[in-house]
PDB file of C-alpha atoms in Angstrom:
ATOM      1  CA  MET J   1       0.000   0.000   0.000  1.00 94.00           C
ATOM      2  CA  ARG J   2       1.174   3.497  -0.831  1.00 97.00           C
ATOM      3  CA  ALA J   3      -0.338   6.932  -1.286  1.00 98.00           C
ATOM      4  CA  GLY J   4      -1.569   7.928  -4.721  1.00 98.00           C
ATOM      5  CA  PRO J   5       0.295  10.513  -6.821  1.00 98.00           C
ATOM      6  CA  HIS J   6      -1.391  13.436  -5.044  1.00 99.00           C
ATOM      7  CA  ASN J   7      -2.456  11.731  -1.788  1.00 99.00           C
ATOM      8  CA  ALA J   8      -5.870  13.162  -2.555  1.00 99.00           C
ATOM      9  CA  LEU J   9      -9.416  12.294  -3.579  1.00 99.00           C
ATOM     10  CA  THR J  10      -8.473  13.060  -7.169  1.00 99.00           C
ATOM     11  CA  ASP J  11      -6.219   9.987  -7.242  1.00 99.00           C
ATOM     12  CA  VAL J  12      -9.388   8.096  -8.197  1.00 99.00           C
ATOM     13  CA  PRO J  13      -9.349   8.579 -12.002  1.00 98.00           C
ATOM     14  CA  GLY J  14     -12.247  10.660 -13.265  1.00 98.00           C
ATOM     15  CA  VAL J  15     -13.054  12.224  -9.887  1.00 99.00           C
ATOM     16  CA  LEU J  16     -12.601  16.009  -9.917  1.00 99.00           C
ATOM     17  CA  LEU J  17     -12.670  18.443  -7.005  1.00 99.00           C
ATOM     18  CA  GLY J  18     -13.122  22.200  -6.783  1.00 99.00           C
ATOM     19  CA  HIS J  19     -13.290  24.789  -3.994  1.00 99.00           C
ATOM     20  CA  ALA J  20     -14.969  28.147  -3.604  1.00 99.00           C
ATOM     21  CA  THR J  21     -13.809  30.100  -0.554  1.00 99.00           C
ATOM     22  CA  ARG J  22     -15.195  33.222   1.124  1.00 98.00           C
ATOM     23  CA  ILE J  23     -13.000  35.029   3.681  1.00 98.00           C
ATOM     24  CA  GLY J  24     -13.574  38.639   4.731  1.00 96.00           C
ATOM     25  CA  GLY J  25     -16.502  41.017   4.869  1.00 96.00           C
ATOM     26  CA  GLY J  26     -17.968  39.012   7.735  1.00 96.00           C
ATOM     27  CA  ALA J  27     -17.608  35.696   5.901  1.00 98.00           C
ATOM     28  CA  LEU J  28     -15.542  32.653   6.814  1.00 98.00           C
ATOM     29  CA  THR J  29     -17.061  29.845   4.809  1.00 98.00           C
ATOM     30  CA  GLY J  30     -16.977  28.011   1.506  1.00 99.00           C
ATOM     31  CA  THR J  31     -18.033  25.072  -0.628  1.00 99.00           C
ATOM     32  CA  THR J  32     -16.322  22.034  -2.116  1.00 99.00           C
ATOM     33  CA  ALA J  33     -17.772  20.261  -5.164  1.00 99.00           C
ATOM     34  CA  VAL J  34     -16.833  16.703  -6.134  1.00 99.00           C
ATOM     35  CA  LEU J  35     -17.618  15.767  -9.741  1.00 99.00           C
ATOM     36  CA  LEU J  36     -18.035  12.109 -10.655  1.00 98.00           C
ATOM     37  CA  PRO J  37     -17.642  10.193 -13.921  1.00 98.00           C
ATOM     38  CA  GLU J  38     -20.647   8.607 -15.578  1.00 97.00           C
ATOM     39  CA  GLY J  39     -21.564   5.225 -14.114  1.00 96.00           C
ATOM     40  CA  THR J  40     -20.335   5.954 -10.585  1.00 98.00           C
ATOM     41  CA  VAL J  41     -22.235   4.119  -7.836  1.00 98.00           C
ATOM     42  CA  THR J  42     -22.990   6.424  -4.896  1.00 98.00           C
ATOM     43  CA  ALA J  43     -24.221   6.033  -1.328  1.00 97.00           C
ATOM     44  CA  VAL J  44     -24.359   7.895   1.973  1.00 98.00           C
ATOM     45  CA  ASP J  45     -24.271   7.111   5.688  1.00 97.00           C
ATOM     46  CA  VAL J  46     -25.527   9.729   8.160  1.00 95.00           C
ATOM     47  CA  ARG J  47     -24.480   9.122  11.762  1.00 91.00           C
ATOM     48  CA  GLY J  48     -24.606  12.442  13.586  1.00 82.00           C
ATOM     49  CA  GLY J  49     -27.475  13.596  15.776  1.00 83.00           C
ATOM     50  CA  GLY J  50     -28.015  16.867  13.904  1.00 86.00           C
ATOM     51  CA  PRO J  51     -27.339  16.473  10.169  1.00 92.00           C
ATOM     52  CA  SER J  52     -27.954  19.091   7.507  1.00 94.00           C
ATOM     53  CA  THR J  53     -28.329  17.390   4.127  1.00 97.00           C
ATOM     54  CA  ARG J  54     -30.047  17.416   0.750  1.00 97.00           C
ATOM     55  CA  ASP J  55     -30.976  14.569  -1.633  1.00 96.00           C
ATOM     56  CA  THR J  56     -29.525  11.873   0.624  1.00 95.00           C
ATOM     57  CA  LEU J  57     -32.630   9.683   0.316  1.00 93.00           C
ATOM     58  CA  ALA J  58     -31.913   9.453  -3.409  1.00 93.00           C
ATOM     59  CA  LEU J  59     -28.836   7.382  -2.480  1.00 95.00           C
ATOM     60  CA  ASP J  60     -30.746   4.791  -0.445  1.00 91.00           C
ATOM     61  CA  PRO J  61     -29.754   1.386  -1.911  1.00 87.00           C
ATOM     62  CA  ARG J  62     -33.392   0.287  -1.630  1.00 86.00           C
ATOM     63  CA  GLU J  63     -34.460   2.933  -4.147  1.00 82.00           C
ATOM     64  CA  ASP J  64     -33.965   3.191  -7.903  1.00 82.00           C
ATOM     65  CA  ARG J  65     -30.367   3.927  -8.801  1.00 81.00           C
ATOM     66  CA  ARG J  66     -29.737   7.576  -9.696  1.00 86.00           C
ATOM     67  CA  ALA J  67     -27.118   8.853 -12.119  1.00 92.00           C
ATOM     68  CA  VAL J  68     -25.290  11.241  -9.780  1.00 97.00           C
ATOM     69  CA  ALA J  69     -22.719  13.590 -11.313  1.00 97.00           C
ATOM     70  CA  ALA J  70     -21.760  15.639  -8.243  1.00 98.00           C
ATOM     71  CA  LEU J  71     -21.540  15.581  -4.468  1.00 99.00           C
ATOM     72  CA  VAL J  72     -21.298  18.783  -2.439  1.00 99.00           C
ATOM     73  CA  LEU J  73     -19.679  19.558   0.910  1.00 99.00           C
ATOM     74  CA  THR J  74     -20.431  23.051   2.168  1.00 99.00           C
ATOM     75  CA  GLY J  75     -20.351  25.453   5.050  1.00 98.00           C
ATOM     76  CA  GLY J  76     -23.350  27.549   6.013  1.00 97.00           C
ATOM     77  CA  SER J  77     -25.392  24.896   7.813  1.00 95.00           C
ATOM     78  CA  SER J  78     -28.843  24.490   6.226  1.00 96.00           C
ATOM     79  CA  TYR J  79     -28.522  27.855   4.480  1.00 97.00           C
ATOM     80  CA  GLY J  80     -25.491  26.484   2.660  1.00 98.00           C
ATOM     81  CA  LEU J  81     -27.546  23.698   1.117  1.00 98.00           C
ATOM     82  CA  GLY J  82     -28.570  26.300  -1.458  1.00 98.00           C
ATOM     83  CA  THR J  83     -25.137  25.879  -3.043  1.00 99.00           C
ATOM     84  CA  ALA J  84     -26.481  22.662  -4.537  1.00 98.00           C
ATOM     85  CA  HIS J  85     -28.618  24.768  -6.893  1.00 98.00           C
ATOM     86  CA  GLY J  86     -25.494  26.323  -8.364  1.00 98.00           C
ATOM     87  CA  VAL J  87     -23.838  22.935  -8.752  1.00 98.00           C
ATOM     88  CA  LEU J  88     -27.015  21.550 -10.305  1.00 98.00           C
ATOM     89  CA  ASP J  89     -27.007  24.369 -12.842  1.00 98.00           C
ATOM     90  CA  TRP J  90     -23.416  23.455 -13.756  1.00 98.00           C
ATOM     91  CA  VAL J  91     -24.345  19.767 -14.021  1.00 98.00           C
ATOM     92  CA  ALA J  92     -27.292  20.539 -16.304  1.00 97.00           C
ATOM     93  CA  ARG J  93     -24.955  22.334 -18.708  1.00 97.00           C
ATOM     94  CA  HIS J  94     -21.991  19.953 -18.601  1.00 97.00           C
ATOM     95  CA  ARG J  95     -23.297  16.502 -17.560  1.00 96.00           C
ATOM     96  CA  PRO J  96     -26.447  15.907 -19.640  1.00 93.00           C
ATOM     97  CA  TRP J  97     -26.480  12.219 -18.701  1.00 94.00           C
ATOM     98  CA  ALA J  98     -27.031  12.980 -15.009  1.00 95.00           C
ATOM     99  CA  ASP J  99     -30.258  12.953 -13.041  1.00 94.00           C
ATOM    100  CA  PRO J 100     -31.160  16.304 -11.410  1.00 93.00           C
ATOM    101  CA  VAL J 101     -29.858  15.134  -8.039  1.00 95.00           C
ATOM    102  CA  VAL J 102     -26.930  16.721  -6.179  1.00 98.00           C
ATOM    103  CA  PRO J 103     -26.516  15.105  -2.741  1.00 98.00           C
ATOM    104  CA  THR J 104     -25.163  17.703  -0.335  1.00 99.00           C
ATOM    105  CA  ALA J 105     -23.988  17.827   3.275  1.00 98.00           C
ATOM    106  CA  ALA J 106     -23.416  21.022   5.248  1.00 98.00           C
ATOM    107  CA  LEU J 107     -21.412  21.844   8.356  1.00 97.00           C
ATOM    108  CA  PHE J 108     -22.100  24.620  10.848  1.00 95.00           C
ATOM    109  CA  ASP J 109     -19.806  27.645  10.489  1.00 95.00           C
ATOM    110  CA  LEU J 110     -22.360  30.449  10.793  1.00 94.00           C
ATOM    111  CA  GLY J 111     -21.044  33.639  12.328  1.00 93.00           C
ATOM    112  CA  ARG J 112     -17.415  32.589  12.477  1.00 94.00           C
ATOM    113  CA  GLY J 113     -16.414  35.390  10.143  1.00 95.00           C
ATOM    114  CA  GLY J 114     -18.361  37.887  12.240  1.00 93.00           C
ATOM    115  CA  ASP J 115     -21.604  38.001  10.231  1.00 95.00           C
ATOM    116  CA  PHE J 116     -24.151  35.274  10.983  1.00 93.00           C
ATOM    117  CA  THR J 117     -25.874  35.878   7.637  1.00 95.00           C
ATOM    118  CA  ALA J 118     -22.701  35.409   5.541  1.00 96.00           C
ATOM    119  CA  HIS J 119     -23.229  31.916   4.187  1.00 97.00           C
ATOM    120  CA  PRO J 120     -22.544  30.279   0.798  1.00 98.00           C
ATOM    121  CA  ARG J 121     -25.192  30.872  -1.850  1.00 98.00           C
ATOM    122  CA  PRO J 122     -25.933  29.162  -5.196  1.00 98.00           C
ATOM    123  CA  GLU J 123     -23.280  31.124  -7.066  1.00 98.00           C
ATOM    124  CA  VAL J 124     -20.647  29.771  -4.666  1.00 99.00           C
ATOM    125  CA  GLY J 125     -21.672  26.228  -5.562  1.00 99.00           C
ATOM    126  CA  HIS J 126     -21.440  27.036  -9.266  1.00 99.00           C
ATOM    127  CA  GLU J 127     -17.981  28.505  -8.711  1.00 99.00           C
ATOM    128  CA  ALA J 128     -16.813  25.360  -6.907  1.00 99.00           C
ATOM    129  CA  ALA J 129     -18.108  23.086  -9.674  1.00 99.00           C
ATOM    130  CA  SER J 130     -16.522  25.275 -12.346  1.00 99.00           C
ATOM    131  CA  ALA J 131     -13.187  25.062 -10.514  1.00 99.00           C
ATOM    132  CA  ALA J 132     -13.249  21.257 -10.223  1.00 99.00           C
ATOM    133  CA  ALA J 133     -10.158  19.556 -11.602  1.00 98.00           C
ATOM    134  CA  GLY J 134      -7.857  16.612 -11.105  1.00 98.00           C
ATOM    135  CA  GLY J 135      -4.394  16.861  -9.611  1.00 97.00           C
ATOM    136  CA  PRO J 136      -3.308  18.294  -6.250  1.00 98.00           C
ATOM    137  CA  VAL J 137      -6.031  19.404  -3.828  1.00 99.00           C
ATOM    138  CA  ALA J 138      -5.724  22.516  -1.665  1.00 99.00           C
ATOM    139  CA  GLN J 139      -6.184  21.758   2.030  1.00 99.00           C
ATOM    140  CA  GLY J 140      -6.784  23.690   5.228  1.00 99.00           C
ATOM    141  CA  ASN J 141      -8.822  26.912   5.213  1.00 99.00           C
ATOM    142  CA  VAL J 142     -10.431  26.318   1.833  1.00 99.00           C
ATOM    143  CA  GLY J 143     -13.813  25.257   0.496  1.00 99.00           C
ATOM    144  CA  ALA J 144     -16.020  23.483   3.003  1.00 99.00           C
ATOM    145  CA  GLY J 145     -13.230  23.656   5.593  1.00 98.00           C
ATOM    146  CA  THR J 146     -12.852  27.442   5.528  1.00 99.00           C
ATOM    147  CA  GLY J 147     -14.831  28.161   8.696  1.00 97.00           C
ATOM    148  CA  ALA J 148     -14.474  24.767  10.343  1.00 97.00           C
ATOM    149  CA  LEU J 149     -13.493  24.189  13.970  1.00 95.00           C
ATOM    150  CA  THR J 150     -12.464  21.026  15.791  1.00 93.00           C
ATOM    151  CA  ALA J 151     -13.025  21.097  19.558  1.00 89.00           C
ATOM    152  CA  GLN J 152     -12.773  24.920  19.299  1.00 88.00           C
ATOM    153  CA  MET J 153      -9.409  24.675  17.480  1.00 95.00           C
ATOM    154  CA  LYS J 154      -9.276  25.724  13.812  1.00 97.00           C
ATOM    155  CA  GLY J 155     -10.374  22.872  11.596  1.00 97.00           C
ATOM    156  CA  GLY J 156     -10.212  22.654   7.843  1.00 98.00           C
ATOM    157  CA  LEU J 157     -10.387  20.498   4.769  1.00 99.00           C
ATOM    158  CA  GLY J 158      -8.146  17.449   4.375  1.00 99.00           C
ATOM    159  CA  THR J 159      -7.643  14.629   1.912  1.00 99.00           C
ATOM    160  CA  ALA J 160      -5.693  11.372   1.553  1.00 99.00           C
ATOM    161  CA  SER J 161      -5.476   8.276  -0.657  1.00 99.00           C
ATOM    162  CA  ALA J 162      -4.047   4.769  -0.873  1.00 99.00           C
ATOM    163  CA  THR J 163      -3.322   2.483  -3.826  1.00 99.00           C
ATOM    164  CA  PHE J 164      -2.908  -1.300  -3.799  1.00 99.00           C
ATOM    165  CA  PRO J 165      -1.263  -3.947  -5.999  1.00 98.00           C
ATOM    166  CA  ASP J 166      -4.662  -5.388  -6.972  1.00 98.00           C
ATOM    167  CA  GLY J 167      -5.542  -2.110  -8.731  1.00 98.00           C
ATOM    168  CA  THR J 168      -7.710  -0.653  -5.973  1.00 99.00           C
ATOM    169  CA  THR J 169      -7.449   3.013  -5.094  1.00 99.00           C
ATOM    170  CA  VAL J 170      -9.283   4.433  -2.083  1.00 99.00           C
ATOM    171  CA  ALA J 171      -9.352   8.151  -1.341  1.00 99.00           C
ATOM    172  CA  ALA J 172     -11.169  10.553   0.960  1.00 99.00           C
ATOM    173  CA  VAL J 173     -11.841  14.233   1.504  1.00 99.00           C
ATOM    174  CA  VAL J 174     -13.211  15.639   4.760  1.00 99.00           C
ATOM    175  CA  GLY J 175     -14.546  18.913   6.107  1.00 98.00           C
ATOM    176  CA  MET J 176     -13.250  18.704   9.679  1.00 97.00           C
ATOM    177  CA  ASN J 177     -15.643  20.518  12.025  1.00 96.00           C
ATOM    178  CA  SER J 178     -15.916  18.159  14.996  1.00 94.00           C
ATOM    179  CA  HIS J 179     -17.317  18.989  18.425  1.00 88.00           C
ATOM    180  CA  HIS J 180     -14.943  16.526  20.075  1.00 90.00           C
ATOM    181  CA  PRO J 181     -11.126  16.516  19.898  1.00 91.00           C
ATOM    182  CA  ALA J 182      -9.006  14.959  17.172  1.00 96.00           C
ATOM    183  CA  VAL J 183      -5.753  15.404  19.112  1.00 97.00           C
ATOM    184  CA  ASP J 184      -4.111  12.855  21.410  1.00 97.00           C
ATOM    185  CA  PRO J 185      -3.920  14.564  24.831  1.00 95.00           C
ATOM    186  CA  ALA J 186      -0.723  12.671  25.664  1.00 96.00           C
ATOM    187  CA  THR J 187       1.263  13.606  22.548  1.00 97.00           C
ATOM    188  CA  GLY J 188      -0.411  16.717  21.128  1.00 97.00           C
ATOM    189  CA  LEU J 189      -0.555  15.005  17.726  1.00 98.00           C
ATOM    190  CA  PRO J 190      -3.675  14.363  15.642  1.00 98.00           C
ATOM    191  CA  LEU J 191      -5.061  10.897  16.380  1.00 98.00           C
ATOM    192  CA  GLY J 192      -5.185  10.145  12.664  1.00 98.00           C
ATOM    193  CA  VAL J 193      -1.399  10.248  12.260  1.00 98.00           C
ATOM    194  CA  ALA J 194      -1.279   6.770  13.818  1.00 97.00           C
ATOM    195  CA  PHE J 195      -2.616   5.464  10.494  1.00 98.00           C
ATOM    196  CA  GLY J 196      -0.147   7.369   8.341  1.00 98.00           C
ATOM    197  CA  LEU J 197       1.913   5.752   5.614  1.00 98.00           C
ATOM    198  CA  PRO J 198       5.724   5.726   5.892  1.00 96.00           C
ATOM    199  CA  GLY J 199       7.000   9.300   5.848  1.00 96.00           C
ATOM    200  CA  GLU J 200       3.537  10.841   5.577  1.00 98.00           C
ATOM    201  CA  PHE J 201       3.528  12.555   8.973  1.00 98.00           C
ATOM    202  CA  PRO J 202       7.119  13.408  10.005  1.00 95.00           C
ATOM    203  CA  LEU J 203       6.097  14.587  13.484  1.00 96.00           C
ATOM    204  CA  VAL J 204       7.341  14.061  17.038  1.00 96.00           C
ATOM    205  CA  PRO J 205       5.300  14.129  20.265  1.00 97.00           C
ATOM    206  CA  VAL J 206       4.835  17.582  21.728  1.00 97.00           C
ATOM    207  CA  ALA J 207       6.371  18.350  25.132  1.00 96.00           C
ATOM    208  CA  PRO J 208       3.891  18.229  28.063  1.00 96.00           C
ATOM    209  CA  GLU J 209       4.452  21.886  28.954  1.00 96.00           C
ATOM    210  CA  VAL J 210       3.713  22.917  25.352  1.00 96.00           C
ATOM    211  CA  ILE J 211       0.512  20.855  25.379  1.00 96.00           C
ATOM    212  CA  ALA J 212      -0.569  22.515  28.637  1.00 96.00           C
ATOM    213  CA  ALA J 213       0.160  25.983  27.274  1.00 96.00           C
ATOM    214  CA  GLY J 214      -1.759  25.212  24.090  1.00 95.00           C
ATOM    215  CA  ARG J 215      -4.806  24.107  26.045  1.00 94.00           C
ATOM    216  CA  GLU J 216      -4.744  27.310  28.075  1.00 94.00           C
ATOM    217  CA  ARG J 217      -4.477  29.459  24.938  1.00 93.00           C
ATOM    218  CA  LEU J 218      -7.414  27.587  23.406  1.00 91.00           C
ATOM    219  CA  ARG J 219      -9.502  28.026  26.554  1.00 89.00           C
ATOM    220  CA  ALA J 220      -8.802  31.757  26.612  1.00 89.00           C
ATOM    221  CA  THR J 221      -9.776  32.280  22.973  1.00 86.00           C
ATOM    222  CA  PHE J 222     -12.961  30.250  23.478  1.00 82.00           C
ATOM    223  CA  GLU J 223     -14.031  32.388  26.439  1.00 79.00           C
ATOM    224  CA  ALA J 224     -13.479  35.562  24.410  1.00 75.00           C
ATOM    225  CA  ARG J 225     -15.686  34.565  21.470  1.00 72.00           C
ATOM    226  CA  ARG J 226     -19.023  36.202  20.804  1.00 61.00           C
ATOM    227  CA  PHE J 227     -20.945  32.965  20.188  1.00 62.00           C
ATOM    228  CA  ARG J 228     -19.970  29.637  21.724  1.00 56.00           C
ATOM    229  CA  ALA J 229     -22.745  27.117  20.987  1.00 60.00           C
ATOM    230  CA  PRO J 230     -21.344  23.617  20.222  1.00 57.00           C
ATOM    231  CA  LEU J 231     -22.777  23.226  16.735  1.00 68.00           C
ATOM    232  CA  ASN J 232     -20.564  20.987  14.654  1.00 80.00           C
ATOM    233  CA  THR J 233     -20.381  18.340  11.922  1.00 91.00           C
ATOM    234  CA  VAL J 234     -17.813  16.277  10.052  1.00 96.00           C
ATOM    235  CA  ILE J 235     -18.686  15.764   6.386  1.00 98.00           C
ATOM    236  CA  GLY J 236     -16.793  13.927   3.704  1.00 99.00           C
ATOM    237  CA  VAL J 237     -16.526  11.659   0.690  1.00 99.00           C
ATOM    238  CA  VAL J 238     -14.839   8.270   0.337  1.00 99.00           C
ATOM    239  CA  ALA J 239     -14.184   7.270  -3.280  1.00 99.00           C
ATOM    240  CA  THR J 240     -12.747   4.133  -4.828  1.00 99.00           C
ATOM    241  CA  THR J 241     -11.931   2.601  -8.177  1.00 99.00           C
ATOM    242  CA  ALA J 242     -13.398  -0.731  -7.027  1.00 99.00           C
ATOM    243  CA  PRO J 243     -16.623  -1.980  -8.635  1.00 98.00           C
ATOM    244  CA  LEU J 244     -19.278  -1.908  -5.900  1.00 98.00           C
ATOM    245  CA  THR J 245     -22.983  -2.643  -5.730  1.00 96.00           C
ATOM    246  CA  PRO J 246     -25.199   0.024  -4.138  1.00 95.00           C
ATOM    247  CA  GLY J 247     -25.226  -2.012  -0.936  1.00 95.00           C
ATOM    248  CA  GLN J 248     -21.445  -2.310  -0.936  1.00 97.00           C
ATOM    249  CA  ALA J 249     -21.133   1.425  -1.581  1.00 97.00           C
ATOM    250  CA  HIS J 250     -23.206   2.022   1.539  1.00 97.00           C
ATOM    251  CA  ARG J 251     -20.781  -0.205   3.434  1.00 98.00           C
ATOM    252  CA  LEU J 252     -17.927   1.937   2.086  1.00 99.00           C
ATOM    253  CA  ALA J 253     -19.524   5.043   3.594  1.00 98.00           C
ATOM    254  CA  ASP J 254     -19.991   3.061   6.789  1.00 98.00           C
ATOM    255  CA  ALA J 255     -16.283   2.174   6.755  1.00 98.00           C
ATOM    256  CA  GLY J 256     -15.454   5.861   6.416  1.00 98.00           C
ATOM    257  CA  HIS J 257     -17.322   6.469   9.662  1.00 98.00           C
ATOM    258  CA  ASN J 258     -15.148   3.822  11.295  1.00 98.00           C
ATOM    259  CA  GLY J 259     -12.172   5.981  10.349  1.00 98.00           C
ATOM    260  CA  LEU J 260     -13.906   9.042  11.748  1.00 97.00           C
ATOM    261  CA  SER J 261     -14.287   7.213  15.065  1.00 96.00           C
ATOM    262  CA  LEU J 262     -10.572   6.358  15.059  1.00 97.00           C
ATOM    263  CA  ALA J 263      -9.515   9.971  14.524  1.00 97.00           C
ATOM    264  CA  ILE J 264     -12.097  11.819  16.665  1.00 96.00           C
ATOM    265  CA  ARG J 265     -12.969  10.674  20.178  1.00 90.00           C
ATOM    266  CA  PRO J 266     -15.800  10.523  20.966  1.00 87.00           C
ATOM    267  CA  SER J 267     -17.716  10.918  17.707  1.00 86.00           C
ATOM    268  CA  HIS J 268     -21.259  10.905  16.279  1.00 87.00           C
ATOM    269  CA  GLY J 269     -22.689  12.987  19.112  1.00 80.00           C
ATOM    270  CA  LEU J 270     -26.003  14.807  19.397  1.00 80.00           C
ATOM    271  CA  ALA J 271     -24.328  18.096  18.451  1.00 75.00           C
ATOM    272  CA  ASP J 272     -22.774  16.571  15.315  1.00 81.00           C
ATOM    273  CA  GLY J 273     -24.273  15.958  11.893  1.00 87.00           C
ATOM    274  CA  ASP J 274     -21.596  13.542  10.714  1.00 95.00           C
ATOM    275  CA  THR J 275     -22.300  12.534   7.102  1.00 97.00           C
ATOM    276  CA  ILE J 276     -20.099  10.589   4.676  1.00 98.00           C
ATOM    277  CA  PHE J 277     -20.792   9.975   0.985  1.00 99.00           C
ATOM    278  CA  ALA J 278     -19.317   7.062  -0.952  1.00 99.00           C
ATOM    279  CA  ALA J 279     -18.509   6.896  -4.667  1.00 99.00           C
ATOM    280  CA  ALA J 280     -17.310   3.845  -6.595  1.00 99.00           C
ATOM    281  CA  THR J 281     -16.225   4.352 -10.196  1.00 98.00           C
ATOM    282  CA  GLY J 282     -15.749   0.631 -10.892  1.00 97.00           C
ATOM    283  CA  SER J 283     -12.637   0.932 -13.053  1.00 97.00           C
ATOM    284  CA  SER J 284     -10.364  -1.489 -11.146  1.00 98.00           C
ATOM    285  CA  GLY J 285      -9.778  -3.291  -7.874  1.00 98.00           C
ATOM    286  CA  THR J 286     -11.858  -5.246  -5.399  1.00 98.00           C
ATOM    287  CA  ALA J 287     -14.590  -4.500  -2.904  1.00 98.00           C
ATOM    288  CA  ALA J 288     -12.725  -6.305  -0.118  1.00 98.00           C
ATOM    289  CA  THR J 289      -9.668  -4.093  -0.464  1.00 99.00           C
ATOM    290  CA  ALA J 290     -11.714  -0.911  -0.665  1.00 99.00           C
ATOM    291  CA  LEU J 291     -13.756  -1.690   2.429  1.00 99.00           C
ATOM    292  CA  SER J 292     -10.743  -2.664   4.512  1.00 98.00           C
ATOM    293  CA  ALA J 293      -8.724   0.414   3.496  1.00 99.00           C
ATOM    294  CA  ALA J 294     -11.402   3.086   3.917  1.00 99.00           C
ATOM    295  CA  PRO J 295     -11.148   3.598   7.707  1.00 99.00           C
ATOM    296  CA  GLY J 296      -7.423   4.307   7.636  1.00 99.00           C
ATOM    297  CA  VAL J 297      -7.673   6.599   4.616  1.00 99.00           C
ATOM    298  CA  PHE J 298     -10.459   8.648   6.200  1.00 99.00           C
ATOM    299  CA  ALA J 299      -8.541   8.923   9.482  1.00 99.00           C
ATOM    300  CA  ARG J 300      -5.496  10.180   7.562  1.00 99.00           C
ATOM    301  CA  ALA J 301      -7.614  12.775   5.756  1.00 99.00           C
ATOM    302  CA  ILE J 302      -8.797  14.063   9.134  1.00 99.00           C
ATOM    303  CA  ALA J 303      -5.201  14.359  10.324  1.00 99.00           C
ATOM    304  CA  HIS J 304      -4.287  16.311   7.193  1.00 99.00           C
ATOM    305  CA  ALA J 305      -7.234  18.660   7.784  1.00 99.00           C
ATOM    306  CA  VAL J 306      -6.025  19.413  11.311  1.00 98.00           C
ATOM    307  CA  LEU J 307      -2.407  19.904  10.260  1.00 98.00           C
ATOM    308  CA  ALA J 308      -3.188  22.022   7.182  1.00 98.00           C
ATOM    309  CA  ALA J 309      -5.466  24.474   9.004  1.00 99.00           C
ATOM    310  CA  THR J 310      -4.071  27.932   9.728  1.00 98.00           C
ATOM    311  CA  SER J 311      -4.958  30.371  12.507  1.00 98.00           C
ATOM    312  CA  ILE J 312      -7.217  33.278  11.649  1.00 98.00           C
ATOM    313  CA  THR J 313      -8.790  36.181  13.540  1.00 96.00           C
ATOM    314  CA  THR J 314     -12.210  37.554  12.597  1.00 95.00           C
ATOM    315  CA  ASP J 315     -14.809  39.778  14.241  1.00 92.00           C
ATOM    316  CA  TRP J 316     -16.096  36.605  15.906  1.00 91.00           C
ATOM    317  CA  GLY J 317     -12.801  35.898  17.632  1.00 91.00           C
ATOM    318  CA  GLU J 318      -9.413  34.226  17.346  1.00 93.00           C
ATOM    319  CA  LEU J 319      -9.356  30.733  15.800  1.00 95.00           C
ATOM    320  CA  LEU J 320      -6.046  29.089  16.630  1.00 97.00           C
ATOM    321  CA  ALA J 321      -4.743  26.177  14.566  1.00 98.00           C
ATOM    322  CA  HIS J 322      -2.885  23.065  15.685  1.00 98.00           C
ATOM    323  CA  ARG J 323       0.386  24.283  14.184  1.00 97.00           C
ATOM    324  CA  ASP J 324       0.346  27.304  16.520  1.00 97.00           C
ATOM    325  CA  LEU J 325      -1.065  25.595  19.612  1.00 97.00           C
ATOM    326  CA  TYR J 326       1.174  22.528  19.478  1.00 97.00           C
ATOM    327  CA  PRO J 327       4.203  23.536  17.385  1.00 96.00           C
ATOM    328  CA  GLN J 328       6.833  21.041  16.350  1.00 94.00           C
ATOM    329  CA  PRO J 329      10.348  21.626  17.726  1.00 86.00           C
TER     330      PRO J 329
END
């Protein structure tokens, strides 16, 4: 097993990804669009107690199969679901084979830029779809991860992939906005780095006094914020080249949640809306390999989201990132 060429969702051939980001003017939010090749089998698994989604019932394996051309991850909570209209407009113009269905999951980032009404709108979704491409994927404060937090620390968007000798590729992208921590309290490192591939996370445990100081800084910034309700969600996509049935695709999304549980403890709480989509293009590989690899890949994507995030200060308050709270020597 090794990472794909970009260690990103786009290592699954035919899968494209684009971001639209809004920072400033009271906004700290964005949208990420994932475009899929024709024939992709899709599914979803919703585990959180407070999800914000659109068109997820269309992916129920008990229903007629839909030709889905795009999946959307967005900020803005339920207001952000409107970005799907912009993506749908793009799909209608560029993917005539697709059904008019754009499954979407939103995370809560309202007010984090200072203006509670500054949320992504349809034109932001269209921008994200128009920007979708293969190749390297920007991580951190971009797209759906722009306004994300993780246990009051700055969250973000992360991605990872793995390829196997049998031809299977598994990849994930995640908008990391968890209520509960993704950092090992003993080492100061993201929990997901335990599943890293050789050389992927060249980190060392953080000194106890640095961990203690980081916790105090985080507590102080939390107390100073204007709005502190614990409204959170982790949203993401797991994609594979393996040929899967609709039922197996649902199990792939389920396996992604297993990775979420490995990298965030605890997870799937009442304040979370944790939602993971699955996409199987069917070009090569096996279902067994895809299902066994998905938890580790998703956990790695979460770790990358935490590590790629950068600190930012808005009218809402100071959002400190892992790299500043728990710096490497």
